[in-house]
Coordinates of C-alpha atoms and ligand atoms in Angstrom, one line a residue:
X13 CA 107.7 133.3 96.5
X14 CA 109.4 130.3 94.6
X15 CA 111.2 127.4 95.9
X16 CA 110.9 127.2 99.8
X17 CA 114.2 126.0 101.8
X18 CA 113.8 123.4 104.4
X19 CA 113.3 126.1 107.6
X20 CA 110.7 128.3 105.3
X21 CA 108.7 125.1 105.2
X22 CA 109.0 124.5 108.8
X23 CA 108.2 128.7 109.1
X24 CA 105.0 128.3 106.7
X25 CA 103.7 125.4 109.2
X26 CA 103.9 127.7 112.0
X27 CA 101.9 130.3 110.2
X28 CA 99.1 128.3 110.1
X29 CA 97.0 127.1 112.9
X30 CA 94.8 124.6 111.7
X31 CA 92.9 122.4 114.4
X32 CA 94.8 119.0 115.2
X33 CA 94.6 116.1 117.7
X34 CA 97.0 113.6 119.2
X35 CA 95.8 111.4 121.9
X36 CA 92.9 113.0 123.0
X37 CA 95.1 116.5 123.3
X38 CA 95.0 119.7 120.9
X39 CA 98.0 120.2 119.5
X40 CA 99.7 123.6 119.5
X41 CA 102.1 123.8 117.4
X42 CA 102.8 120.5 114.8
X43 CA 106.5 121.6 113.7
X44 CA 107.6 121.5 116.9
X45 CA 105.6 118.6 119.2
X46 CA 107.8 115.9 119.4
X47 CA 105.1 113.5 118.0
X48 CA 105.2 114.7 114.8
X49 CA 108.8 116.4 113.8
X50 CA 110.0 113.0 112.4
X51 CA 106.9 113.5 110.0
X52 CA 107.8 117.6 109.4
X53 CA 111.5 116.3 108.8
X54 CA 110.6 113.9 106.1
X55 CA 108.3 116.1 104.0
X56 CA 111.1 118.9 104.9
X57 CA 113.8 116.8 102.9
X58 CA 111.4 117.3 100.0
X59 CA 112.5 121.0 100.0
X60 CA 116.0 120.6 101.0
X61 CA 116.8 118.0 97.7
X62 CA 115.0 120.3 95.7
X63 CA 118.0 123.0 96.8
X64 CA 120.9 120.2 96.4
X65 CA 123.2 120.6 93.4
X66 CA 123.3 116.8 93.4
X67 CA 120.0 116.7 93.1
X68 CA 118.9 119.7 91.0
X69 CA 117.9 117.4 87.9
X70 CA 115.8 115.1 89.6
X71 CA 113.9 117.5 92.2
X72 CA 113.4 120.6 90.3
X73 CA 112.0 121.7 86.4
X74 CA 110.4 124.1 84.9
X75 CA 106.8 125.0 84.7
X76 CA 105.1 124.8 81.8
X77 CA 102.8 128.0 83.2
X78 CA 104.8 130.2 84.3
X79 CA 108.6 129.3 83.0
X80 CA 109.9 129.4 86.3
X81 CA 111.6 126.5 88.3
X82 CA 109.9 124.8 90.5
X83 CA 110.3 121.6 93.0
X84 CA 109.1 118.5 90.9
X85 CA 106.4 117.9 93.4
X86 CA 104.1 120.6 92.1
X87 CA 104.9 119.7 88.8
X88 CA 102.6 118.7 85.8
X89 CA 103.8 115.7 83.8
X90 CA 104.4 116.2 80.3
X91 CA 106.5 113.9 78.7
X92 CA 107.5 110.1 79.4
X93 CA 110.9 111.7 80.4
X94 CA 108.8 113.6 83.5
X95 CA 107.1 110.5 84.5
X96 CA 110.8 108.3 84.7
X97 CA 112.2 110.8 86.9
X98 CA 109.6 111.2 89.0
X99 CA 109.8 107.4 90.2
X100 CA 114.1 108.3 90.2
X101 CA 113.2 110.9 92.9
X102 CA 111.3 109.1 94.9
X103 CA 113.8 106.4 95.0
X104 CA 116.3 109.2 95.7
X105 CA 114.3 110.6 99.0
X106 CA 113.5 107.2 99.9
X107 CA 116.9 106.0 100.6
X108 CA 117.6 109.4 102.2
X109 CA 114.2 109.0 105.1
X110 CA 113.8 105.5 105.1
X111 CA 110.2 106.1 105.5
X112 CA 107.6 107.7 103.6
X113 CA 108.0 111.7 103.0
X114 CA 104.4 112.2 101.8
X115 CA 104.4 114.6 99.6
X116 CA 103.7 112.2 96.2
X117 CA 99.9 112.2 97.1
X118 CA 99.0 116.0 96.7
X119 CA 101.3 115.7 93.5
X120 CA 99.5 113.1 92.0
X121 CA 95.9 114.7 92.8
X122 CA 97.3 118.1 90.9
X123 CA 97.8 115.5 87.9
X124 CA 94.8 113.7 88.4
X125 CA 92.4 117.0 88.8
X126 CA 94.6 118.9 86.1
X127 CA 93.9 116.7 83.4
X128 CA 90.1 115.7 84.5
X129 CA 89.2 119.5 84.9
X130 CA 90.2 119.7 80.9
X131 CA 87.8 116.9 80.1
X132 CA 85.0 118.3 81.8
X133 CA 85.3 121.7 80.6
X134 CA 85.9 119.8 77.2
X135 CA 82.4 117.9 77.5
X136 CA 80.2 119.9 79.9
X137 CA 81.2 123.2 79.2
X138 CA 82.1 124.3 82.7
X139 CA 85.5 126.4 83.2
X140 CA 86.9 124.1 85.8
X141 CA 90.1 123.9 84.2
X142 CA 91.2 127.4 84.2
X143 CA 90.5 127.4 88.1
X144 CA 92.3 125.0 88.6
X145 CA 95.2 126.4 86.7
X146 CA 95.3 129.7 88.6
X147 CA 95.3 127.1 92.2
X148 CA 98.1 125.3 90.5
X149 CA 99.9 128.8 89.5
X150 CA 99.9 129.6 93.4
X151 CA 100.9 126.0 94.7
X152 CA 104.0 126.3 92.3
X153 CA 104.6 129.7 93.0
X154 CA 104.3 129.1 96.9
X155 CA 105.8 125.5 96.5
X156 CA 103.2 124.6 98.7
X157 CA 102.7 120.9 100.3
X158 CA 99.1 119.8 99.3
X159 CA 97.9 116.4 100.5
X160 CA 95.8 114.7 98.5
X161 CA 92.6 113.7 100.3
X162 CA 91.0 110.6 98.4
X163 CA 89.6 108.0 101.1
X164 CA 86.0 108.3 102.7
X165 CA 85.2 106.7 106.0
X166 CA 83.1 104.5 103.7
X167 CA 80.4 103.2 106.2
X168 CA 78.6 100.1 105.0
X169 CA 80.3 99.2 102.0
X170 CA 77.7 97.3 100.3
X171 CA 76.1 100.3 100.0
X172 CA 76.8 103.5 97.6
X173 CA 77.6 107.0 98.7
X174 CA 73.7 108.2 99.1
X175 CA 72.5 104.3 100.6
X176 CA 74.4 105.2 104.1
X177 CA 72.2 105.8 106.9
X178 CA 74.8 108.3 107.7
X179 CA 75.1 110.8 104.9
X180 CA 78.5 112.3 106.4
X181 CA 80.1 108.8 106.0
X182 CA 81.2 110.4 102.3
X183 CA 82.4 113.9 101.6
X184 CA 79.5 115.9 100.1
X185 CA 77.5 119.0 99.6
X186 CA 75.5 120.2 102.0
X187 CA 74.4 123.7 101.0
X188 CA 75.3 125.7 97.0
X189 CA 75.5 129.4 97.5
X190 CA 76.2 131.8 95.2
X191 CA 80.1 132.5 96.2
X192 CA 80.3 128.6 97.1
X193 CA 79.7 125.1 98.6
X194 CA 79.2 124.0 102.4
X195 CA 80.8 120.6 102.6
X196 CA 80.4 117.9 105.6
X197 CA 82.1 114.5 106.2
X198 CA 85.0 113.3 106.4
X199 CA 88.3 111.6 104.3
X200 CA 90.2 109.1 106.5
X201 CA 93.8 107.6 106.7
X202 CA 95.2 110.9 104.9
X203 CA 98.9 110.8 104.5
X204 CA 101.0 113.8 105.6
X205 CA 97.7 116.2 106.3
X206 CA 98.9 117.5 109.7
X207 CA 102.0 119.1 107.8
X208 CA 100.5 119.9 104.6
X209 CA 98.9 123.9 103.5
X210 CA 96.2 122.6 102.4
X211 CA 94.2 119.8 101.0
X212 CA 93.4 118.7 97.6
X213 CA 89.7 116.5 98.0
X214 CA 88.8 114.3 95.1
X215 CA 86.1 111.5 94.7
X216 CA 87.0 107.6 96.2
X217 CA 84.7 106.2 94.1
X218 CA 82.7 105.4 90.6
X219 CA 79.3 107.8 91.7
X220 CA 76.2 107.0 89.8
X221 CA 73.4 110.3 89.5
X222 CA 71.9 109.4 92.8
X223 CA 75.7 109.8 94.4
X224 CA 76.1 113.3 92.6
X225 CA 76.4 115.4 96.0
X226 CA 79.2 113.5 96.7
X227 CA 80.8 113.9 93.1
X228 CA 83.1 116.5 94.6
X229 CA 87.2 118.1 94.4
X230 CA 88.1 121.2 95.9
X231 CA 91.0 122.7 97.9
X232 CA 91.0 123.6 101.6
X233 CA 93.0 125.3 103.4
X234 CA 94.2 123.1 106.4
X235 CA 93.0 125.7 108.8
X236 CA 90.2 126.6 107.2
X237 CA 87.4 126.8 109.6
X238 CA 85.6 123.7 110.5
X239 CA 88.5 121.3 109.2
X240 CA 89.6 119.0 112.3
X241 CA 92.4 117.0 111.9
X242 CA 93.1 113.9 114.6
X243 CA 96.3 112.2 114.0
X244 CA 96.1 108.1 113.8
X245 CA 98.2 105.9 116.2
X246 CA 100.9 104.0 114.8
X247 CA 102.9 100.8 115.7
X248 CA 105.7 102.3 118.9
X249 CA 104.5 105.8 118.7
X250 CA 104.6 106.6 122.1
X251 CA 108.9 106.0 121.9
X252 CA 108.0 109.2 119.7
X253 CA 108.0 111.4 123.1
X254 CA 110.0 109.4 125.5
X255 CA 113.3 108.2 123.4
X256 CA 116.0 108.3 120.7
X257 CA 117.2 105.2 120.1
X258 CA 114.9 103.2 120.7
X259 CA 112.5 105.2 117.5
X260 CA 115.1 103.2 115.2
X261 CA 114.5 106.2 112.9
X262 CA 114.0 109.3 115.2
X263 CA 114.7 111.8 112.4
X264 CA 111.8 110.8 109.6
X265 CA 110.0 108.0 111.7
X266 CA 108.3 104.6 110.3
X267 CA 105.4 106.0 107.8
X268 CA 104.2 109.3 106.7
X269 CA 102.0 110.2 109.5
X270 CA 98.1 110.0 108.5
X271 CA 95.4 111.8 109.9
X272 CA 91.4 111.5 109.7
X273 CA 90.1 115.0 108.8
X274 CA 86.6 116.2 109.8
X275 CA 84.7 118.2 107.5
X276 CA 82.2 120.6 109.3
X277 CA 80.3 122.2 107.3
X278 CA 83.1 123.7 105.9
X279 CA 82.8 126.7 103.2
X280 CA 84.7 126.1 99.6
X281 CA 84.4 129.6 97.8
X282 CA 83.8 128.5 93.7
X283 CA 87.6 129.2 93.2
X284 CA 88.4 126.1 95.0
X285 CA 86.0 123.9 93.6
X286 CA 87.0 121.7 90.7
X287 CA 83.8 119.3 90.7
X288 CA 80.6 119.2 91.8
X289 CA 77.9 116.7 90.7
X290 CA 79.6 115.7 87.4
X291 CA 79.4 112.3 88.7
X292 CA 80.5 110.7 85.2
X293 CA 83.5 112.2 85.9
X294 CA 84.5 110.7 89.3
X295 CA 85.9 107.4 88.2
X296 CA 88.2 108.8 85.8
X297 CA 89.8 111.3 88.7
X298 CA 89.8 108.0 90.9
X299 CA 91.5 106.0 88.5
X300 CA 94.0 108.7 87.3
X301 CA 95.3 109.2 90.6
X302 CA 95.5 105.8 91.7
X303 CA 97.4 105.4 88.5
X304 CA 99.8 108.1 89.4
X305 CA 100.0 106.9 93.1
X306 CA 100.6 103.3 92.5
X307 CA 103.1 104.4 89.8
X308 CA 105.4 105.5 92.6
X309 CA 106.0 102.3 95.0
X310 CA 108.1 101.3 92.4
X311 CA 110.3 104.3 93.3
X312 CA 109.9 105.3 97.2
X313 CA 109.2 101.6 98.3
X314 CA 112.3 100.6 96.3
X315 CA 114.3 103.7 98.0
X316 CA 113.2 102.3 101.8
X317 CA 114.2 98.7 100.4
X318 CA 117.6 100.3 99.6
X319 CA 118.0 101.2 103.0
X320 CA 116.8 98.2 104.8
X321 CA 119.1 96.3 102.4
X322 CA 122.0 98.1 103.8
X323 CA 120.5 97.7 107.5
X324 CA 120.3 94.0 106.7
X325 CA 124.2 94.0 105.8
X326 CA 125.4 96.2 108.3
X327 CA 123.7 94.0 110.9
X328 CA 125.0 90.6 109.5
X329 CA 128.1 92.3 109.7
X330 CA 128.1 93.4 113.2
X331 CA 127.0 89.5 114.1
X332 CA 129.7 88.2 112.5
X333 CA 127.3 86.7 109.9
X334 CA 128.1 88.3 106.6
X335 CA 130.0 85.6 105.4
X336 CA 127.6 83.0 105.5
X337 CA 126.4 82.1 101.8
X338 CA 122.5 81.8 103.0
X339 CA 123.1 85.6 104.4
X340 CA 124.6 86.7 100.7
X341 CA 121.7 84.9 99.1
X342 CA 119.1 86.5 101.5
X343 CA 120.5 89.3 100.5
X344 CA 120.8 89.0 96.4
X345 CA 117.1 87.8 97.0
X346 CA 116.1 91.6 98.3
X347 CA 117.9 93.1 95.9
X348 CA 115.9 91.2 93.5
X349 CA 112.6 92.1 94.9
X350 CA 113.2 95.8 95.4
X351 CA 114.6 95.9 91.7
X352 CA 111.5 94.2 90.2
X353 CA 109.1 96.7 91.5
X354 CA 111.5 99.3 90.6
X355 CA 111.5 97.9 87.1
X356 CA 107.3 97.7 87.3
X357 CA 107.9 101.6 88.1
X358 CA 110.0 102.7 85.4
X359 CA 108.1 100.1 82.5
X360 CA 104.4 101.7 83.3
X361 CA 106.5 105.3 83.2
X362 CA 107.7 104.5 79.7
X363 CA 104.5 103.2 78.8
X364 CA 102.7 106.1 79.5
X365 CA 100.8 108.6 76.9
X366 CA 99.6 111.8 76.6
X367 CA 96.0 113.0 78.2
X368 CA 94.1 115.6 75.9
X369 CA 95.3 118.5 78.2
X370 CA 98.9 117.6 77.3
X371 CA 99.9 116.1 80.4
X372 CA 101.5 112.6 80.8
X373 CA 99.7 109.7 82.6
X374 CA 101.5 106.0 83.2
X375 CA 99.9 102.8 82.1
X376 CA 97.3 101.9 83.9
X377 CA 97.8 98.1 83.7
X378 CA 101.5 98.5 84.4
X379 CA 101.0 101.0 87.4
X380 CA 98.6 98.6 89.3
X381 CA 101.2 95.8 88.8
X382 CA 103.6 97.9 90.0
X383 CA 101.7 98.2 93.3
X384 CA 100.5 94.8 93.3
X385 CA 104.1 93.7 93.5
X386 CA 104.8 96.0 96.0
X387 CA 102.2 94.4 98.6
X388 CA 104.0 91.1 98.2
X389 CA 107.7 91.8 98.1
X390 CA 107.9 94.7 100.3
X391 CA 106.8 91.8 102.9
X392 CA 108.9 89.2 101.3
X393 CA 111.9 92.2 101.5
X394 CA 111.1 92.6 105.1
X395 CA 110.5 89.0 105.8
X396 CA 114.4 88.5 104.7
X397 CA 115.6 91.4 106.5
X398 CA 113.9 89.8 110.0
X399 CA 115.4 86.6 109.2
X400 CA 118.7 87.7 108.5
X401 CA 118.8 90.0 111.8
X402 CA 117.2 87.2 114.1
X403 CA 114.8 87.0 117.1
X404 CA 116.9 90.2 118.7
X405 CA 114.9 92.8 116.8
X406 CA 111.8 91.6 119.3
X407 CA 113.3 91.3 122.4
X408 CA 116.2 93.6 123.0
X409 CA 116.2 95.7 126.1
X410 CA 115.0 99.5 125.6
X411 CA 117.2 102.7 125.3
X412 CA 116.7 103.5 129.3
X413 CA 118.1 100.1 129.9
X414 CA 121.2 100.7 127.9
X415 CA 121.7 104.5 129.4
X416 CA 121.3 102.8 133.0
X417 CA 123.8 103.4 135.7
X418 CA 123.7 100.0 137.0
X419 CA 122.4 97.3 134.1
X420 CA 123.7 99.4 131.4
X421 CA 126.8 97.4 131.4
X422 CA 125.1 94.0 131.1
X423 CA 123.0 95.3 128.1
X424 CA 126.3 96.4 125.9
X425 CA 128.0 93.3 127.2
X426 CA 125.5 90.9 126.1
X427 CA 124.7 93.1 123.6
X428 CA 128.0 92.7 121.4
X429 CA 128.6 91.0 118.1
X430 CA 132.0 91.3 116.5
X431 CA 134.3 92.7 119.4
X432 CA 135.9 95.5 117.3
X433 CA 132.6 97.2 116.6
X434 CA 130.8 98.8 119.7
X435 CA 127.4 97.1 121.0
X436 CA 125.7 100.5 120.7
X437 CA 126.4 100.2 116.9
X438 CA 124.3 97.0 117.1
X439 CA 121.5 98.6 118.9
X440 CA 121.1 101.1 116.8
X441 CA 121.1 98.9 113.6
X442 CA 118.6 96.4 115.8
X443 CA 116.2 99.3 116.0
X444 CA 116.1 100.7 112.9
X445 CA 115.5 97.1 110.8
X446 CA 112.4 96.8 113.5
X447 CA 111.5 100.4 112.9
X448 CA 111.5 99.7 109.0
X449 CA 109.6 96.1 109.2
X450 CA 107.3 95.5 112.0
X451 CA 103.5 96.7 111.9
X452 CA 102.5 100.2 110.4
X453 CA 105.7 100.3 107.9
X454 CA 104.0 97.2 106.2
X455 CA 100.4 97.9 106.7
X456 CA 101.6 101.4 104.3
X457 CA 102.7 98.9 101.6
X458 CA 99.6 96.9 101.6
X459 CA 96.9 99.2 101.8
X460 CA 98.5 102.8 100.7
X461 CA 97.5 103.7 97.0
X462 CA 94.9 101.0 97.1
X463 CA 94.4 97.8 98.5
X464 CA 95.3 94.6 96.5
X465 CA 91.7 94.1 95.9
X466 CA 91.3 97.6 94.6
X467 CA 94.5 96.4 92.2
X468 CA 92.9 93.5 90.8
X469 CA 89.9 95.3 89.7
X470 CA 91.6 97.9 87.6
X471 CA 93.9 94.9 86.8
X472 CA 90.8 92.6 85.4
X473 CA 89.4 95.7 83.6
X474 CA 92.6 96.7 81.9
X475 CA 93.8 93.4 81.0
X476 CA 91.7 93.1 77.8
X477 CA 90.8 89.7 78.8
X478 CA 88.1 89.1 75.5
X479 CA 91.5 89.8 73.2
X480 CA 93.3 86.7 75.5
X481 CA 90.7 84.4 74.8
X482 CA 91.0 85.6 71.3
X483 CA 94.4 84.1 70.8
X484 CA 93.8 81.0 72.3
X485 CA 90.7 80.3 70.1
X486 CA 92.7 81.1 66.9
X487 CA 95.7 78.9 68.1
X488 CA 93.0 76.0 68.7
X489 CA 91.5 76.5 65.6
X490 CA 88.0 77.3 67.7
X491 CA 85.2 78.7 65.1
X492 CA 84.2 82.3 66.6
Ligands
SF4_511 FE1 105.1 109.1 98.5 FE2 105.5 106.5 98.9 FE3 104.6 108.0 100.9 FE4 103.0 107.4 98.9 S1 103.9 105.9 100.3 S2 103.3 109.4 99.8 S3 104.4 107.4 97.1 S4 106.6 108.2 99.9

């Protein structure tokens, strides 16, 4: 018990066997399949700061149950201090992986549920909360990884949770007994679930009475019987398995690794259920953790822009193209980018406020800006980076070419910038700006913690549009 090194985490993966395919193919063991270790490594870093003197301030706290230190990832929020240095340590792991290290989502669903829980009990009289604080006691205790499972499949989307000709198209109830729920259906584009204890389910949507079945949280353990995990394809995977070089990032890979997970009829003893059928109180869990997760690409997205900043440099460098004032303005324009959403991060942090359970939530208005930002200058970020590095981050030769006993020698020759640095140095750097701006790493900045569409809608509601209008009609002297 208590805060798990880097190789206990990797251990506590191989205790568990939970049910998981990758192309077509069961997987045996998902710590060590070379498919997914770049995934294990970046969650595993989460640990390993956490144990960092440098880092000790950032990473770890103390828990407001039981006293003890714990790794900031299982931590509850309670002051606007908490919620600053949360989006500082995502920054901080960001610029160490360079990709996403997936452990934010389940931290932001034990927020989201924490405080939620409170209000039910508060209103309905139910004792979710205290469940939920003897889960949380264990995942801070075990410094478990939890993923936080929002996202149905969906099905038709012009139609709500109990319209779909297909009823599994949304997580839901399927049988109440008297020592718990049997759940079917699925939740889709999960991030880090393959490597994760368990699974934290919550809502994906406002439910109306009709949609209560499918009001629903609870906690699963990822091997629980009937969970099934398959692993989604992502942009180069297969250089996963069959190089080093060529991966750009082999040791944390391009995003966090998401997964669909089945739902079988799956059992959830009452312990681990933290709703079911208070539909009223499904929008406020959606919107509390989208809060939370859109909060953060402020902080991790600004951490990978760090890095591909540097990338960008190092590569103008080894072209012999560092000195050229367009490259330095390319350049101040990233930085500029990456610092505004970092500054979106930080402002909705400050501007946050206390929940009635005494935890800490950031703006709401602020923390879809934040991510609203991030869909555009993440792109903008990578679109400088690719300019800067040139058409050689689409066409250069593979890994095997370079290792080659006969061509090997024309690929480092026509491979080399400067002459005093060595062509494999520009290889590398070649790879890893394409590993960090072409296809899925993108894709994660536009859709992950909500598409832009899903933004403006929270945007339009928390704007207080009426009090706008307000203040023009006064200015113009309009009679109410
Ligand atoms: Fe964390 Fe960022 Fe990955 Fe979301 S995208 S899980 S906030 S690192």
């Amino acid at each position: 018990m208590g805060m798990m090194t880097a190789e206990q985490y990797r251990e506590s993966l191989r205790q568990v066997k939970p049910q998981v395919y990758h192309m077509g193919e069961k997987v045996e063991s998902v710590v060590d399949h070379l498919a997914f270790v770049p995934h294990v490594n970046a969650a595993a870093l989460t640990y390993e700061m956490a144990l960092a003197p440098q880092f000790e301030e950032l990473m770890t706290v103390t828990s407001h149950l039981s006293g003890d230190k714990i790794n900031r990832f299982t931590h509850i929020h309670h002051s606007h201090d908490d919620l600053v240095k949360k989006v500082k340590m995502l920054r901080a792991v960001g610029q160490q992986t360079g990709s996403c290290f997936q452990r934010c989502v389940g931290h932001d669903g034990l927020n989201a549920v924490y405080s939620v829980t409170y209000d039910m009990d508060q209103k309905m009289g139910t004792d979710y909360h205290q469940r939920f604080i003897k889960f949380l006691r264990e995942v801070q205790a075990k410094d478990l990884m939890i993923s936080g499972a929002m996202t149905d499949p969906k099905g038709d989307r012009s139609l709500p949770p109990s319209g779909q000709k297909d009823s599994d198209l949304y997580v839901h109830v399927v049988e109440r007994r008297n020592d718990g729920i049997v759940v079917s259906g699925a939740k889709a584009q999960i991030t880090g679930a393959v490597n994760s204890h368990g699974h934290l389910v919550m809502p994906t949507a406002a439910m109306n009475k009709e949609d209560a079945d499918y009001a629903l949280s609870f906690y699963v353990p990822v091997d629980a019987p009937g969970v099934i995990h398959i692993f989604g394809r992502q942009t180069n995977d297969t250089r996963k398995c069959d190089c080093i070089l060529d991966q750009g990032n082999a040791d944390y890979g391009i995003v966090g690794g998401e997964a669909l997970i089945i739902f079988d009829k799956v059992f959830i003893p009452w312990e681990h259920v933290f709703l079911c059928g208070e539909y009223e109180f499904a929008y406020e869990l959606v919107e509390r953790f989208a809060t939370a997760h859109r909060q953060n690409y402020g902080g991790c997205k600004t951490g990978l822009a760090d890095a591909l900043i540097g990338t960008s440099l190092s590569l103008a460098q080894v072209q012999g193209t560092e000195q050229a004032s367009h490259i330095r303005d390319k350049l101040v324009e990233m930085i500029h980018l990456a610092e505004t959403i970092y500054c979106c991060s930080i402002a909705c942090s400050c501007q946050g406020f206390p929940l009635p359970a005494g935890s800490y939530m950031a703006d709401p208005l602020l923390a879809n800006v934040t991510k609203l930002n991030v869909t555009r200058n993440i792109y903008e970020i990578a679109r400088l980076a690719q300019d800067i590095a040139g058409g050689v981050i689409a066409t250069t030769p593979s890994e095997m070419d370079l290792r080659h006993p006969k061509i090997g020698k024309y690929v480092k020759k026509y491979m080399q910038g400067v002459a005093e640095i060595p062509a494999e140095t520009r290889f590398r750097l070649v790879r890893l700006l394409e590993a960090m701006t072409c296809g899925t790493a993108l894709v994660e900045s536009l859709h992950g913690a909500g598409s832009p569409q899903a933004l403006k809608i929270m945007i339009w509601r928390r704007a207080n549009i009426e009090h706008k209008k307000r203040l023009a009609e006064r200015l113009a002297h309009i009679e109410e």
